[in-house]
PDB file of C-alpha atoms in Angstrom:
ATOM      1  CA  MET A   7       0.000   0.000   0.000  1.00 80.00           C
ATOM      2  CA  ALA A   8       2.772   2.473   0.872  1.00 78.00           C
ATOM      3  CA  ALA A   9       4.251   1.925  -2.605  1.00 80.00           C
ATOM      4  CA  TYR A  10       1.026   3.060  -4.290  1.00 83.00           C
ATOM      5  CA  GLY A  11       1.915   4.934  -7.488  1.00 82.00           C
ATOM      6  CA  ARG A  12       5.672   4.450  -7.289  1.00 81.00           C
ATOM      7  CA  ASP A  13       5.541   2.131 -10.299  1.00 84.00           C
ATOM      8  CA  LEU A  14       4.320   5.175 -12.228  1.00 85.00           C
ATOM      9  CA  GLY A  15       7.125   7.375 -10.923  1.00 86.00           C
ATOM     10  CA  ARG A  16       4.885   9.123  -8.387  1.00 84.00           C
ATOM     11  CA  PRO A  17       6.435   8.625  -4.923  1.00 79.00           C
ATOM     12  CA  ASP A  18       3.801  10.853  -3.248  1.00 85.00           C
ATOM     13  CA  ALA A  19       0.806   9.180  -4.917  1.00 89.00           C
ATOM     14  CA  LEU A  20      -0.473   7.592  -1.678  1.00 91.00           C
ATOM     15  CA  LYS A  21      -0.394  10.929   0.087  1.00 92.00           C
ATOM     16  CA  HIS A  22      -2.318  12.552  -2.787  1.00 92.00           C
ATOM     17  CA  LEU A  23      -4.867   9.718  -2.766  1.00 94.00           C
ATOM     18  CA  LEU A  24      -5.357  10.111   0.982  1.00 95.00           C
ATOM     19  CA  GLU A  25      -5.798  13.865   0.607  1.00 95.00           C
ATOM     20  CA  ARG A  26      -8.783  13.090  -1.610  1.00 94.00           C
ATOM     21  CA  LEU A  27     -10.183  10.215   0.472  1.00 95.00           C
ATOM     22  CA  LEU A  28      -9.953  11.609   3.996  1.00 95.00           C
ATOM     23  CA  PRO A  29     -12.449  14.492   3.518  1.00 94.00           C
ATOM     24  CA  LEU A  30     -15.115  12.306   1.855  1.00 95.00           C
ATOM     25  CA  PRO A  31     -18.503  12.884   3.489  1.00 95.00           C
ATOM     26  CA  GLY A  32     -19.673   9.889   5.476  1.00 95.00           C
ATOM     27  CA  LEU A  33     -16.223   8.277   5.745  1.00 95.00           C
ATOM     28  CA  LYS A  34     -16.148   7.155   9.367  1.00 95.00           C
ATOM     29  CA  TRP A  35     -12.706   5.581   9.447  1.00 94.00           C
ATOM     30  CA  LEU A  36      -9.810   4.767   7.205  1.00 95.00           C
ATOM     31  CA  ARG A  37      -6.981   2.417   7.971  1.00 92.00           C
ATOM     32  CA  LEU A  38      -4.107   1.418   5.743  1.00 91.00           C
ATOM     33  CA  LEU A  39      -3.224  -2.236   5.349  1.00 92.00           C
ATOM     34  CA  TYR A  40      -0.124  -4.007   4.105  1.00 92.00           C
ATOM     35  CA  LEU A  41       2.362  -1.184   4.538  1.00 92.00           C
ATOM     36  CA  TYR A  42       5.853  -2.436   3.737  1.00 89.00           C
ATOM     37  CA  PRO A  43       8.374  -1.154   6.278  1.00 91.00           C
ATOM     38  CA  SER A  44      10.308   0.722   3.572  1.00 87.00           C
ATOM     39  CA  GLY A  45       7.215   2.811   2.812  1.00 87.00           C
ATOM     40  CA  LEU A  46       6.650   4.076   6.345  1.00 91.00           C
ATOM     41  CA  THR A  47       8.685   7.217   5.861  1.00 91.00           C
ATOM     42  CA  GLU A  48       8.884  10.210   8.165  1.00 94.00           C
ATOM     43  CA  ASP A  49       7.000  12.211   5.508  1.00 93.00           C
ATOM     44  CA  LEU A  50       4.097   9.749   5.287  1.00 94.00           C
ATOM     45  CA  LEU A  51       3.823   9.356   9.063  1.00 96.00           C
ATOM     46  CA  ALA A  52       3.919  13.130   9.611  1.00 97.00           C
ATOM     47  CA  PHE A  53       1.146  13.530   7.035  1.00 96.00           C
ATOM     48  CA  LEU A  54      -0.953  10.823   8.686  1.00 96.00           C
ATOM     49  CA  ALA A  55      -0.383  12.330  12.150  1.00 96.00           C
ATOM     50  CA  GLY A  56      -1.759  15.638  10.901  1.00 95.00           C
ATOM     51  CA  ALA A  57      -4.678  14.025   9.085  1.00 94.00           C
ATOM     52  CA  GLY A  58      -6.767  13.347  12.180  1.00 90.00           C
ATOM     53  CA  ARG A  59     -10.076  11.533  11.811  1.00 90.00           C
ATOM     54  CA  PRO A  60     -11.140   9.493   9.949  1.00 95.00           C
ATOM     55  CA  PHE A  61      -7.603   8.051   9.799  1.00 95.00           C
ATOM     56  CA  LEU A  62      -7.134   5.305  12.394  1.00 95.00           C
ATOM     57  CA  PRO A  63      -3.626   4.627  13.712  1.00 96.00           C
ATOM     58  CA  TYR A  64      -3.770   0.930  12.857  1.00 96.00           C
ATOM     59  CA  PHE A  65      -0.706  -0.260  10.975  1.00 96.00           C
ATOM     60  CA  ASP A  66      -0.457  -3.598   9.217  1.00 96.00           C
ATOM     61  CA  ILE A  67       3.288  -3.958   8.566  1.00 95.00           C
ATOM     62  CA  PRO A  68       4.366  -7.279   7.012  1.00 93.00           C
ATOM     63  CA  PHE A  69       7.884  -7.480   8.423  1.00 93.00           C
ATOM     64  CA  GLN A  70       8.126 -11.068   7.124  1.00 91.00           C
ATOM     65  CA  HIS A  71      11.418 -11.517   9.024  1.00 93.00           C
ATOM     66  CA  VAL A  72      13.903  -9.256  10.770  1.00 93.00           C
ATOM     67  CA  HIS A  73      17.289 -10.843  10.211  1.00 92.00           C
ATOM     68  CA  PRO A  74      19.136  -9.172   7.297  1.00 90.00           C
ATOM     69  CA  GLU A  75      20.489 -12.476   5.961  1.00 91.00           C
ATOM     70  CA  ILE A  76      17.000 -13.970   5.780  1.00 91.00           C
ATOM     71  CA  LEU A  77      15.513 -10.821   4.245  1.00 89.00           C
ATOM     72  CA  ALA A  78      18.235 -10.855   1.580  1.00 89.00           C
ATOM     73  CA  ALA A  79      17.578 -14.534   0.841  1.00 87.00           C
ATOM     74  CA  MET A  80      13.865 -13.720   0.489  1.00 84.00           C
ATOM     75  CA  ALA A  81      14.727 -10.871  -1.926  1.00 83.00           C
ATOM     76  CA  ARG A  82      12.789  -8.415   0.245  1.00 79.00           C
ATOM     77  CA  PRO A  83      13.280  -4.657  -0.156  1.00 68.00           C
ATOM     78  CA  LYS A  84      15.924  -3.131   2.051  1.00 63.00           C
ATOM     79  CA  ALA A  85      14.544  -0.925   4.782  1.00 59.00           C
ATOM     80  CA  ALA A  86      15.516   0.391   8.139  1.00 67.00           C
ATOM     81  CA  GLY A  87      15.592  -2.252  10.814  1.00 90.00           C
ATOM     82  CA  ALA A  88      12.257  -3.452  12.109  1.00 94.00           C
ATOM     83  CA  ASP A  89      12.880  -1.900  15.518  1.00 95.00           C
ATOM     84  CA  ALA A  90      13.475   1.495  13.884  1.00 95.00           C
ATOM     85  CA  VAL A  91      10.215   1.207  11.927  1.00 95.00           C
ATOM     86  CA  VAL A  92       8.191   0.368  15.052  1.00 97.00           C
ATOM     87  CA  GLU A  93       9.884   3.208  16.953  1.00 96.00           C
ATOM     88  CA  ARG A  94       9.110   5.635  14.113  1.00 96.00           C
ATOM     89  CA  VAL A  95       5.428   4.650  14.043  1.00 97.00           C
ATOM     90  CA  ARG A  96       5.127   4.891  17.844  1.00 97.00           C
ATOM     91  CA  ARG A  97       6.844   8.289  17.852  1.00 97.00           C
ATOM     92  CA  TYR A  98       4.049   9.684  15.670  1.00 97.00           C
ATOM     93  CA  PHE A  99       1.296   7.457  17.093  1.00 97.00           C
ATOM     94  CA  PRO A 100       2.045   6.317  20.670  1.00 96.00           C
ATOM     95  CA  GLU A 101      -1.368   4.599  20.802  1.00 93.00           C
ATOM     96  CA  ALA A 102      -0.949   2.860  17.432  1.00 95.00           C
ATOM     97  CA  ALA A 103      -2.143  -0.685  16.958  1.00 96.00           C
ATOM     98  CA  ILE A 104       0.523  -2.571  15.017  1.00 96.00           C
ATOM     99  CA  ARG A 105      -0.010  -5.985  13.508  1.00 96.00           C
ATOM    100  CA  SER A 106       2.389  -7.992  11.413  1.00 96.00           C
ATOM    101  CA  THR A 107       3.043 -11.262   9.675  1.00 94.00           C
ATOM    102  CA  VAL A 108       6.288 -13.192   9.618  1.00 93.00           C
ATOM    103  CA  ILE A 109       7.487 -16.111   7.542  1.00 91.00           C
ATOM    104  CA  VAL A 110       9.622 -18.896   8.962  1.00 91.00           C
ATOM    105  CA  GLY A 111      11.237 -21.956   7.462  1.00 88.00           C
ATOM    106  CA  LEU A 112      13.327 -20.483   4.665  1.00 86.00           C
ATOM    107  CA  PRO A 113      16.186 -22.814   3.778  1.00 85.00           C
ATOM    108  CA  GLY A 114      19.223 -21.601   5.663  1.00 88.00           C
ATOM    109  CA  GLU A 115      17.250 -20.139   8.564  1.00 92.00           C
ATOM    110  CA  ARG A 116      19.389 -20.957  11.581  1.00 92.00           C
ATOM    111  CA  ALA A 117      18.634 -20.795  15.277  1.00 93.00           C
ATOM    112  CA  ASN A 118      20.194 -17.312  15.585  1.00 94.00           C
ATOM    113  CA  HIS A 119      17.960 -16.008  12.762  1.00 94.00           C
ATOM    114  CA  PHE A 120      14.864 -17.422  14.438  1.00 93.00           C
ATOM    115  CA  GLN A 121      15.957 -16.083  17.847  1.00 94.00           C
ATOM    116  CA  ALA A 122      16.378 -12.596  16.359  1.00 94.00           C
ATOM    117  CA  LEU A 123      12.797 -12.819  15.114  1.00 94.00           C
ATOM    118  CA  LEU A 124      11.500 -13.959  18.517  1.00 94.00           C
ATOM    119  CA  ASP A 125      13.411 -11.178  20.282  1.00 96.00           C
ATOM    120  CA  PHE A 126      11.945  -8.579  17.938  1.00 96.00           C
ATOM    121  CA  VAL A 127       8.400  -9.867  18.480  1.00 95.00           C
ATOM    122  CA  ARG A 128       8.836  -9.514  22.231  1.00 94.00           C
ATOM    123  CA  ARG A 129      10.264  -5.983  21.970  1.00 95.00           C
ATOM    124  CA  ALA A 130       7.752  -4.683  19.410  1.00 95.00           C
ATOM    125  CA  ARG A 131       4.599  -5.172  21.524  1.00 92.00           C
ATOM    126  CA  LEU A 132       2.512  -6.035  18.459  1.00 95.00           C
ATOM    127  CA  GLN A 133      -1.244  -6.238  18.854  1.00 95.00           C
ATOM    128  CA  HIS A 134      -1.482  -9.170  16.458  1.00 95.00           C
ATOM    129  CA  LEU A 135       1.026 -11.492  14.836  1.00 95.00           C
ATOM    130  CA  GLY A 136       0.509 -14.069  12.099  1.00 95.00           C
ATOM    131  CA  VAL A 137       3.284 -16.663  11.737  1.00 94.00           C
ATOM    132  CA  PHE A 138       3.441 -18.656   8.529  1.00 90.00           C
ATOM    133  CA  PRO A 139       5.756 -21.403   7.310  1.00 89.00           C
ATOM    134  CA  LEU A 140       7.262 -20.603   3.919  1.00 80.00           C
ATOM    135  CA  GLN A 141       4.941 -21.570   1.070  1.00 73.00           C
ATOM    136  CA  PRO A 142       6.464 -20.566  -2.281  1.00 66.00           C
ATOM    137  CA  ARG A 143       3.805 -19.518  -4.765  1.00 63.00           C
ATOM    138  CA  GLY A 144       3.697 -17.773  -8.077  1.00 60.00           C
ATOM    139  CA  ARG A 145       6.671 -15.934  -9.458  1.00 57.00           C
ATOM    140  CA  HIS A 146       8.054 -13.975  -6.506  1.00 50.00           C
ATOM    141  CA  PRO A 147      11.743 -12.952  -6.432  1.00 51.00           C
ATOM    142  CA  GLY A 148      12.731 -15.352  -3.615  1.00 50.00           C
ATOM    143  CA  ARG A 149      11.140 -18.408  -5.241  1.00 51.00           C
ATOM    144  CA  ASP A 150      14.420 -19.844  -6.527  1.00 54.00           C
ATOM    145  CA  HIS A 151      15.728 -19.957  -2.966  1.00 50.00           C
ATOM    146  CA  ALA A 152      12.520 -21.193  -1.433  1.00 45.00           C
ATOM    147  CA  ARG A 153      11.025 -24.515  -0.657  1.00 45.00           C
ATOM    148  CA  PRO A 154       8.325 -25.270   1.884  1.00 46.00           C
ATOM    149  CA  GLY A 155       9.464 -25.214   5.475  1.00 48.00           C
ATOM    150  CA  THR A 156      10.172 -28.563   7.002  1.00 48.00           C
ATOM    151  CA  PRO A 157       7.817 -29.855   9.683  1.00 48.00           C
ATOM    152  CA  ARG A 158      10.589 -29.090  12.185  1.00 49.00           C
ATOM    153  CA  THR A 159      10.809 -25.382  11.257  1.00 47.00           C
ATOM    154  CA  SER A 160       7.045 -25.068  11.027  1.00 47.00           C
ATOM    155  CA  ARG A 161       6.644 -26.593  14.489  1.00 48.00           C
ATOM    156  CA  ARG A 162       9.386 -24.309  15.733  1.00 49.00           C
ATOM    157  CA  ALA A 163       7.178 -21.381  14.716  1.00 47.00           C
ATOM    158  CA  GLY A 164       4.165 -22.885  16.453  1.00 46.00           C
ATOM    159  CA  PRO A 165       3.139 -22.232  20.007  1.00 42.00           C
ATOM    160  CA  ARG A 166       6.428 -20.622  20.995  1.00 44.00           C
ATOM    161  CA  PRO A 167       6.421 -17.867  22.232  1.00 42.00           C
ATOM    162  CA  SER A 168       3.122 -17.710  24.029  1.00 37.00           C
ATOM    163  CA  TRP A 169       1.238 -14.629  22.999  1.00 37.00           C
ATOM    164  CA  PRO A 170       1.155 -12.145  24.495  1.00 37.00           C
ATOM    165  CA  PRO A 171       4.586 -12.742  26.048  1.00 40.00           C
ATOM    166  CA  SER A 172       4.350 -13.337  29.771  1.00 42.00           C
ATOM    167  CA  GLY A 173       4.944 -10.260  31.873  1.00 42.00           C
ATOM    168  CA  LYS A 174       3.686  -7.857  29.181  1.00 41.00           C
TER     169      LYS A 174
END
């Protein structure tokens, strides 16, 4: 969603679209879904912070993973670290609801990669988290490196950690 219009060479297209949508009569609320971390810029967040109602500070950010080696293997866009993105959102919207999805089971994912993901999830205080074992589909850039997660890696992503983390 945050990349709206960039394929047409219009980096501010989402902001312009929102400028037209937000004042629509009868629009009670507007929330943006599937915002890649690289698109949550200071400029966009400052705009949204000034927008007021009907914008709702609910951010669906598909981090997919947090370890740079895994993100590179998945051919995901480079962005600031996940912690920096969450901090940036919370700086503009301290009350923001943040949800995310992560993918586990990429070939080459080691215990330290998985631990980095678990540590991030605990620090980020997400309101919702979806965890999915890798399921290569279609023609995405990481497909050549991907194969379905083994039962072991999929189980590893299962009930651990309990959610919400104890003591939070």
